[in-house]
Coordinates of C-alpha atoms and ligand atoms in Angstrom, one line a residue:
X1 CA -0.1 -0.1 0.2
X2 CA 1.1 3.5 -1.0
X3 CA 1.4 4.6 2.7
X4 CA 2.3 1.5 4.3
X5 CA 5.5 1.5 6.5
X6 CA 8.4 -0.8 6.3
X7 CA 10.1 -2.4 9.3
X8 CA 13.5 -3.7 8.5
X9 CA 14.6 -6.0 11.1
X10 CA 17.1 -8.8 11.5
X11 CA 18.0 -8.7 7.6
X12 CA 14.0 -8.6 6.4
X13 CA 11.6 -6.2 5.4
X14 CA 8.2 -6.2 7.0
X15 CA 5.1 -3.8 5.5
X16 CA 3.3 -2.3 8.1
X17 CA -0.1 -1.1 7.1
X18 CA -0.9 2.6 8.6
X19 CA -4.0 4.3 9.8
X20 CA -5.4 7.9 9.4
X21 CA -8.0 9.3 11.7
X22 CA -10.7 11.9 10.8
X23 CA -8.3 14.5 12.2
X24 CA -5.3 13.7 10.4
X25 CA -4.0 11.7 13.1
X26 CA -1.4 8.8 11.9
X27 CA -0.8 5.5 13.4
X28 CA 1.1 2.4 12.4
X29 CA -1.0 -0.4 12.6
X30 CA 0.9 -3.2 14.6
X31 CA -1.9 -5.6 15.1
X32 CA 0.1 -8.1 13.4
X33 CA 3.7 -7.3 14.2
X34 CA 4.3 -10.3 16.7
X35 CA 3.2 -12.8 14.8
X36 CA 5.1 -11.6 11.5
X37 CA 8.1 -10.5 13.1
X38 CA 8.1 -11.8 16.7
X39 CA 8.8 -8.5 18.1
X40 CA 6.3 -6.6 20.4
X41 CA 6.7 -2.7 20.7
X42 CA 7.6 -1.0 23.7
X43 CA 6.1 1.9 25.2
X44 CA 6.0 2.3 28.9
X45 CA 3.0 5.2 30.0
X46 CA 1.4 4.4 26.2
X47 CA 2.6 8.2 25.2
X48 CA 3.1 6.7 21.2
X49 CA 0.6 4.0 21.5
X50 CA -3.3 4.2 20.7
X51 CA -4.9 1.6 22.5
X52 CA -8.4 2.1 20.2
X53 CA -10.0 4.1 17.8
X54 CA -12.9 6.3 18.8
X55 CA -15.4 9.0 18.0
X56 CA -15.7 10.8 21.2
X57 CA -13.7 13.2 22.2
X58 CA -10.8 15.0 20.0
X59 CA -7.8 16.5 21.4
X60 CA -5.0 18.3 19.3
X61 CA -2.6 18.6 22.5
X62 CA 0.1 21.0 20.2
X63 CA -3.0 23.5 19.3
X64 CA -4.5 22.9 22.5
X65 CA -7.7 21.8 20.9
X66 CA -10.6 19.9 22.5
X67 CA -13.7 18.7 21.0
X68 CA -16.6 16.6 22.3
X69 CA -18.2 15.2 19.6
X70 CA -16.7 17.5 17.0
X71 CA -18.1 20.5 19.0
X72 CA -15.4 23.0 20.4
X73 CA -15.3 22.9 24.1
X74 CA -15.1 26.6 23.8
X75 CA -18.7 26.8 22.0
X76 CA -20.3 24.5 24.4
X77 CA -18.9 26.4 27.5
X78 CA -20.4 29.3 25.8
X79 CA -23.9 27.6 24.9
X80 CA -24.6 24.3 26.5
X81 CA -25.1 23.2 30.0
X82 CA -23.8 20.2 31.5
X83 CA -26.6 17.9 31.3
X84 CA -27.1 19.0 27.8
X85 CA -23.2 18.2 27.1
X86 CA -23.8 14.7 28.7
X87 CA -26.6 13.9 26.5
X88 CA -23.7 15.0 23.6
X89 CA -21.1 12.4 24.8
X90 CA -23.0 9.3 25.5
X91 CA -25.4 9.8 22.6
X92 CA -22.9 11.7 19.6
X93 CA -25.5 14.4 19.2
X94 CA -27.0 17.6 20.8
X95 CA -30.4 16.5 21.8
X96 CA -33.4 18.2 20.3
X97 CA -35.9 19.9 22.7
X98 CA -37.9 16.4 23.6
X99 CA -35.0 14.5 24.2
X100 CA -33.8 17.1 26.3
X101 CA -37.0 16.9 28.3
X102 CA -36.8 13.2 28.6
X103 CA -32.8 13.0 29.6
X104 CA -33.9 15.1 32.3
X105 CA -36.9 13.3 33.3
X106 CA -34.6 10.7 33.6
X107 CA -32.0 11.8 35.7
X108 CA -34.6 13.5 38.2
X109 CA -36.4 10.0 38.4
X110 CA -33.3 8.6 39.3
X111 CA -31.7 10.9 41.8
X112 CA -32.6 9.2 45.3
X113 CA -30.8 6.3 46.2
X114 CA -31.9 2.8 47.0
X115 CA -33.1 3.6 51.1
X116 CA -31.1 0.6 52.3
X117 CA -27.7 2.4 50.6
X118 CA -28.0 4.6 53.5
X119 CA -26.6 1.8 55.6
X120 CA -23.5 1.3 53.1
X121 CA -22.5 4.8 54.7
X122 CA -22.4 3.4 58.0
X123 CA -19.9 1.1 57.5
X124 CA -17.3 3.5 56.8
X125 CA -15.1 5.0 59.5
X126 CA -15.6 8.6 60.2
X127 CA -12.3 10.4 58.1
X128 CA -13.1 8.0 54.9
X129 CA -12.0 9.4 51.9
X130 CA -15.2 10.4 49.7
X131 CA -13.4 8.7 46.6
X132 CA -13.1 5.4 48.3
X133 CA -16.8 5.9 49.4
X134 CA -17.6 7.1 45.8
X135 CA -16.1 3.9 44.3
X136 CA -17.5 1.4 46.7
X137 CA -21.1 2.6 46.2
X138 CA -21.0 3.2 42.7
X139 CA -19.9 -0.5 42.3
X140 CA -23.0 -1.5 44.4
X141 CA -25.4 0.2 42.3
X142 CA -25.1 -3.2 40.3
X143 CA -26.0 -5.2 43.7
X144 CA -29.3 -2.7 43.8
X145 CA -30.2 -3.1 40.0
X146 CA -28.9 -6.4 39.3
X147 CA -31.2 -6.1 35.7
X148 CA -28.7 -3.7 34.8
X149 CA -25.3 -5.2 35.6
X150 CA -25.7 -8.9 34.4
X151 CA -22.1 -9.0 32.6
X152 CA -24.0 -10.1 29.7
X153 CA -23.0 -7.4 27.2
X154 CA -26.2 -7.5 25.3
X155 CA -28.6 -7.3 27.9
X156 CA -26.7 -4.6 30.0
X157 CA -26.3 -2.3 26.4
X158 CA -30.1 -3.0 26.1
X159 CA -30.9 -1.4 29.8
X160 CA -28.1 1.2 28.8
X161 CA -30.5 4.2 29.4
X162 CA -31.7 3.6 32.5
X163 CA -28.4 2.4 33.6
X164 CA -26.4 5.6 32.2
X165 CA -29.5 8.0 33.6
X166 CA -28.6 6.2 37.1
X167 CA -24.8 6.5 37.0
X168 CA -25.2 10.4 36.2
X169 CA -27.7 11.0 38.5
X170 CA -27.1 8.9 41.7
X171 CA -23.3 9.9 41.8
X172 CA -24.1 13.3 42.6
X173 CA -26.3 12.0 45.3
X174 CA -24.1 9.2 47.0
X175 CA -21.6 12.5 46.6
X176 CA -23.4 14.7 48.7
X177 CA -24.6 11.8 51.2
X178 CA -20.6 11.1 51.9
X179 CA -20.5 15.0 52.2
X180 CA -23.3 15.0 55.0
X181 CA -22.0 11.7 56.5
X182 CA -18.4 13.0 57.1
X183 CA -19.9 15.8 59.3
X184 CA -22.7 14.3 61.0
X185 CA -25.2 15.9 59.1
X186 CA -28.7 14.1 58.3
X187 CA -29.2 13.5 55.2
X188 CA -30.9 16.2 52.5
X189 CA -33.0 14.7 50.0
X190 CA -33.2 15.3 45.9
X191 CA -36.1 17.6 45.2
X192 CA -37.3 16.9 41.7
X193 CA -38.4 20.4 40.9
X194 CA -34.4 21.2 41.0
X195 CA -31.9 21.4 37.5
X196 CA -28.8 18.9 38.2
X197 CA -26.2 21.1 39.9
X198 CA -28.9 23.3 41.7
X199 CA -30.0 20.0 43.3
X200 CA -26.4 18.7 44.5
X201 CA -25.8 22.1 46.0
X202 CA -29.4 21.6 47.7
X203 CA -28.1 18.1 48.5
X204 CA -24.7 19.5 49.7
X205 CA -25.9 22.5 51.8
X206 CA -29.7 22.4 52.6
X207 CA -30.4 22.2 56.2
X208 CA -33.7 20.5 57.5
X209 CA -35.2 23.6 58.7
X210 CA -33.9 25.7 55.9
X211 CA -33.2 25.4 52.0
X212 CA -29.4 26.5 50.2
X213 CA -30.3 29.2 48.0
X214 CA -28.3 28.6 44.9
X215 CA -27.5 31.7 42.7
X216 CA -27.4 31.5 39.1
X217 CA -24.1 32.3 38.9
X218 CA -23.0 29.6 41.5
X219 CA -25.1 27.3 39.4
X220 CA -23.3 28.7 36.2
X221 CA -20.0 28.0 37.5
X222 CA -20.8 24.6 38.4
X223 CA -22.0 23.7 35.3
X224 CA -19.1 25.1 33.7
X225 CA -16.6 23.1 35.9
X226 CA -18.5 19.7 35.2
X227 CA -18.9 20.6 31.4
X228 CA -15.3 21.0 31.2
X229 CA -14.4 17.8 32.9
X230 CA -16.9 15.6 31.3
X231 CA -14.4 13.5 29.0
X232 CA -11.1 14.1 27.6
X233 CA -10.4 10.9 25.1
X234 CA -7.8 7.9 26.9
X235 CA -6.8 9.6 29.9
X236 CA -5.8 7.1 32.7
X237 CA -9.3 6.7 34.3
X238 CA -11.1 6.4 30.8
X239 CA -8.4 4.4 29.7
X240 CA -9.1 2.2 33.2
X241 CA -12.9 2.3 32.1
X242 CA -12.2 0.9 28.7
X243 CA -9.8 -1.7 30.4
X244 CA -12.5 -3.0 32.5
X245 CA -15.4 -2.5 30.1
X246 CA -13.6 -4.7 27.5
X247 CA -13.9 -7.7 30.0
X248 CA -17.7 -7.6 29.3
X249 CA -18.2 -6.0 33.2
X250 CA -21.1 -3.9 33.6
X251 CA -21.5 -0.3 33.8
X252 CA -21.4 0.2 37.2
X253 CA -18.1 -1.9 38.2
X254 CA -16.2 0.2 35.0
X255 CA -17.1 3.6 36.2
X256 CA -16.1 2.7 40.2
X257 CA -13.0 1.4 38.5
X258 CA -12.5 4.7 37.0
X259 CA -12.7 6.3 40.4
X260 CA -9.9 4.5 41.7
X261 CA -7.8 5.8 38.8
X262 CA -8.7 9.2 39.1
X263 CA -8.0 9.3 43.0
X264 CA -4.2 9.4 42.1
X265 CA -2.4 12.8 42.7
X266 CA -0.9 12.8 39.2
X267 CA -4.6 12.6 37.7
X268 CA -7.9 13.7 39.2
X269 CA -6.3 14.1 42.9
X270 CA -4.0 17.3 41.0
X271 CA -7.2 19.9 42.0
X272 CA -6.3 18.9 45.9
X273 CA -2.7 19.0 45.3
X274 CA -2.9 22.5 43.5
X275 CA -4.7 24.3 46.7
X276 CA -2.7 22.2 49.1
X277 CA 0.6 23.6 47.1
X278 CA -0.8 27.2 47.1
X279 CA -2.1 27.3 51.2
X280 CA 1.4 26.0 52.2
X281 CA 3.2 28.6 49.7
X282 CA 0.6 31.3 51.5
X283 CA 1.7 30.0 55.2
X284 CA 5.6 30.5 54.5
X285 CA 5.1 33.7 53.4
X286 CA 6.5 33.1 50.1
X287 CA 4.8 34.8 47.0
X288 CA 5.3 32.2 44.8
X289 CA 9.2 32.7 44.0
X290 CA 10.8 30.1 46.2
X291 CA 8.6 27.7 44.8
X292 CA 8.9 28.0 41.4
X293 CA 12.7 27.4 42.4
X294 CA 11.9 24.1 43.9
X295 CA 9.7 23.0 41.5
X296 CA 12.4 23.2 38.8
X297 CA 13.6 20.1 40.1
X298 CA 10.8 18.3 39.2
X299 CA 10.8 16.2 41.8
X300 CA 7.7 14.3 43.2
X301 CA 6.5 16.7 45.6
X302 CA 7.8 19.8 44.7
X303 CA 6.0 19.8 41.5
X304 CA 4.3 22.6 40.6
X305 CA 0.7 21.4 40.8
X306 CA -1.7 22.1 38.1
X307 CA 0.9 22.3 35.6
X308 CA 2.1 20.0 32.8
X309 CA 0.1 17.7 30.6
X310 CA 0.6 14.0 29.2
X311 CA -0.9 15.5 25.7
X312 CA -1.5 19.1 26.1
X313 CA 2.1 20.9 25.1
X314 CA 0.1 24.2 25.0
X315 CA -2.1 25.9 27.3
X316 CA -5.0 23.3 28.5
X317 CA -8.1 24.9 26.6
X318 CA -10.4 24.2 29.7
X319 CA -8.0 26.3 32.0
X320 CA -8.1 29.2 29.7
X321 CA -12.1 28.9 29.7
X322 CA -11.9 28.2 33.9
X323 CA -9.5 31.4 34.4
X324 CA -11.7 33.6 31.9
X325 CA -15.0 32.8 33.9
X326 CA -13.1 33.2 37.2
X327 CA -13.8 36.8 38.2
X328 CA -17.5 36.3 37.1
X329 CA -17.8 33.6 39.4
X330 CA -16.0 35.0 42.4
X331 CA -17.5 38.6 42.2
X332 CA -21.1 36.6 42.1
X333 CA -19.8 34.7 45.2
X334 CA -19.0 38.1 46.6
X335 CA -15.0 37.1 47.1
X336 CA -12.5 39.7 46.6
X337 CA -8.9 39.7 46.6
X338 CA -8.4 35.9 47.3
X339 CA -4.4 35.5 48.3
X340 CA -4.5 32.1 46.8
X341 CA -5.8 33.3 43.5
X342 CA -3.1 36.3 43.6
X343 CA -0.6 33.5 44.3
X344 CA -2.1 31.2 41.3
X345 CA -1.7 34.1 39.1
X346 CA 1.9 35.0 40.5
X347 CA 3.1 31.3 39.8
X348 CA 1.6 31.1 36.3
X349 CA 3.5 34.2 35.3
X350 CA 6.5 33.2 36.7
X351 CA 6.3 29.6 35.3
X352 CA 5.0 31.1 31.9
X353 CA 8.5 33.4 31.6
X354 CA 10.9 30.3 33.3
X355 CA 13.0 28.2 30.9
X356 CA 12.4 25.1 32.5
X357 CA 9.0 25.1 32.2
X358 CA 8.9 27.0 28.6
X359 CA 11.7 24.0 27.6
X360 CA 9.4 21.5 28.4
X361 CA 6.1 22.7 27.4
X362 CA 4.6 23.0 30.7
X363 CA 1.1 24.9 31.0
X364 CA -1.5 25.4 33.4
X365 CA -3.9 22.1 33.1
X366 CA -7.5 22.0 33.8
X367 CA -6.7 21.1 37.7
X368 CA -4.5 24.5 38.1
X369 CA -7.8 27.2 38.6
X370 CA -10.6 24.5 39.1
X371 CA -9.7 23.8 43.0
X372 CA -10.0 27.4 43.4
X373 CA -13.5 27.5 42.0
X374 CA -14.8 24.6 44.4
X375 CA -12.8 26.2 47.4
X376 CA -15.4 29.2 46.2
X377 CA -18.4 27.0 45.7
X378 CA -17.3 25.9 49.5
X379 CA -16.9 22.6 48.2
X380 CA -14.6 20.7 51.0
X381 CA -11.1 20.1 49.6
X382 CA -11.7 16.4 50.1
X383 CA -14.3 16.7 47.7
X384 CA -12.5 18.1 45.0
X385 CA -11.7 15.0 43.3
X386 CA -15.1 13.4 43.7
X387 CA -16.2 16.6 41.9
X388 CA -14.0 15.7 39.1
X389 CA -15.4 12.3 38.9
X390 CA -19.0 13.9 38.9
X391 CA -18.1 15.8 35.7
X392 CA -16.2 12.8 34.1
X393 CA -18.7 10.2 34.7
X394 CA -20.7 11.1 31.2
X395 CA -17.3 10.4 29.2
X396 CA -16.8 7.0 31.5
X397 CA -20.3 5.8 30.4
X398 CA -19.9 6.8 26.8
X399 CA -16.7 5.1 26.4
X400 CA -17.7 2.3 28.4
X401 CA -20.8 1.9 25.5
X402 CA -18.2 2.2 22.8
X403 CA -16.3 -0.7 24.0
X404 CA -19.6 -2.7 24.8
X405 CA -21.4 -2.0 21.7
X406 CA -17.9 -3.0 19.6
X407 CA -18.9 -6.6 17.9
X408 CA -15.1 -6.7 17.5
X409 CA -14.1 -6.0 21.0
X410 CA -10.9 -7.6 22.5
X411 CA -10.4 -7.7 26.0
X412 CA -7.6 -5.4 26.6
X413 CA -4.3 -7.5 27.3
X414 CA -0.7 -5.7 26.8
X415 CA 2.4 -7.7 26.6
X416 CA 5.5 -6.8 28.5
X417 CA 9.3 -6.7 28.2
X418 CA 10.3 -9.6 30.9
X419 CA 13.2 -8.5 32.8
X420 CA 13.1 -10.8 36.0
X421 CA 15.0 -14.2 36.8
X422 CA 15.7 -16.7 34.2
X423 CA 14.7 -20.3 35.0
X424 CA 15.6 -21.7 38.1
X425 CA 14.7 -24.2 40.5
X426 CA 12.9 -24.5 44.2
X427 CA 15.9 -24.5 46.8
X428 CA 14.9 -26.2 49.8
X429 CA 14.6 -24.6 52.7
X430 CA 17.3 -26.2 54.5
X431 CA 19.6 -25.2 51.7
X432 CA 18.8 -21.6 51.8
X433 CA 21.1 -19.0 53.0
Ligands
SDX501 C1 -5.0 15.4 34.7 O1 -4.3 12.7 30.7 C2 -5.7 13.9 30.8 O2 -6.3 13.8 30.1 C3 -5.5 14.0 32.5 C4 -6.5 14.9 32.6 C5 -8.0 14.5 32.3 O3 -8.7 15.1 32.3 O4 -8.2 13.2 32.3 O5 -6.5 16.1 31.7 C6 -6.5 15.4 34.1 O6 -5.0 14.5 35.4 C7 -4.4 16.6 34.4 C8 -2.8 16.9 34.9 C9 -3.1 16.9 36.5 N1 -2.0 16.4 37.3 C10 -1.1 17.6 37.4 O7 -1.4 18.7 37.7 C11 -0.1 16.9 38.0 C12 1.5 17.6 38.3 N2 1.9 17.1 36.5 C13 2.6 16.4 36.2 O8 3.0 15.4 37.5 C14 2.8 16.0 35.3 O9 3.2 17.2 34.4 C15 1.9 14.9 34.3 C16 1.7 13.9 35.2 C17 0.5 15.7 34.3 C18 2.6 14.5 32.9 O10 3.6 14.2 33.1 P1 4.3 13.7 31.8 O11 4.0 14.0 30.6 O12 4.7 12.2 32.0 O13 5.8 14.4 31.8 P2 6.7 13.5 32.7 O14 6.6 13.3 34.1 O15 7.8 12.6 31.9 O16 7.7 14.9 33.0 C19 8.4 15.5 31.6 C20 9.6 16.6 32.5 C21 10.7 16.1 33.5 O17 11.5 17.2 33.6 P3 12.7 16.1 33.0 O18 13.1 14.9 33.6 O19 12.5 16.1 31.5 O20 13.8 16.6 33.3 O21 8.7 17.9 33.0 C22 9.0 17.9 34.2 C23 9.4 16.3 34.8 O22 10.0 16.4 36.3 N3 7.5 18.0 34.8 C24 7.3 18.9 35.8 C25 5.9 18.9 36.2 N4 5.2 18.1 35.0 C26 6.3 17.7 34.5 N5 8.2 19.5 36.5 C27 7.5 20.6 37.6 N6 5.5 20.8 37.5 C28 5.5 19.8 37.0 N7 4.1 20.0 37.1

């Protein structure tokens, strides 16, 4: 074929087919490499490896482009809402008025959790991390709705609309309940009259004697935060969801695994780590310059959290949008002169003119400012990654469906290059040193 690659190895030439994606990404198809040559590829961290084809989200890391189902994130941030964008990501098209109403009705219908789930919270010791609770309770949805979690893919696909609505709606209720439990507060049940974000904040912050009043600006800030996190192609947690889905596991088990992957500080945990970093800089009376000096080491624990990205070698478009909406959101919350925001801005300015960061193409990512938005909304710090999970749920669901509905789906099973001991015989205890 005209654009075949040719691999020359051990004196022989092997043609390798190539493929080109709808946005021009090029790939060498190595699916027959081992059978043809006896070689596998090696790519720790998969930075050069496409694990699948997907039609959900497109990222151009060099140009700082992010599109959900072809729609630029900037346009969705300006015109859409989290629920509408969730529908788009899952179903592939923007909903018409009837579809949007039906989707909203499903989410409202499924917002309460099964009464028995209250007892699951009782089993967690006080101070349990909300991500541990979230993952466990999401997985337990398969026990409360066994007809939606049969692990017989065709049956689970046939019930996909109900299962996906349950996952998107109940992730929010479970998150709010874990917060209330951690504070020793009574659970506040969802209201059918409230939209998605307002209902979440109601379940989080209302009291039995007084409803939390959500301003339009706060609801908009939360909508934007969730929308910007809704999908991000083959990131660590989404690849985990796809890995679990590839074995035929149900939607709830797959997204519960995604929560666990997202928890790590290099991934979804970075939004919490950014605030911890800003608070420690503030506490030391540093204006950020000392920290930038230490961040140049790149060592774990000294990294400029919220900076750098495996794909973006440019400003993360989501960070740009959050930063631009920041002043409006803070003003509406009556927050002026936030010292941490001032430090964040100084850190960004310093890093963006510092050769260490510029030479490594390290720019702010979605987590650099998002933690400050959540802090301004009154979301407790240990819930920041939970908020990321609520936002990412539509993406995980869409990728589960893309794997489950692929008739040629193969279970994900990467190879390895073995570097351990060669064959050796068992040594009896008395003969061991
Ligand atoms: C998310 O994949 C996604 O799409 C993820 C995400 C999504 O929506 O799902 O976008 C969400 O996870 C955003 C990333 C959040 N994590 C952080 O902000 C943590 C801080 N950033 C990093 O640790 C790091 O940048 C990663 C993990 C995000 C990316 O790491 P890479 O691409 O594997 O880069 P690397 O670790 O190989 O580093 C390359 C160089 C190294 O220096 P040298 O060895 O070349 O001297 O850059 C340095 C690193 O030390 N470096 C940093 C740095 N990040 C990389 N130095 C200081 N501060 C940093 N933040």
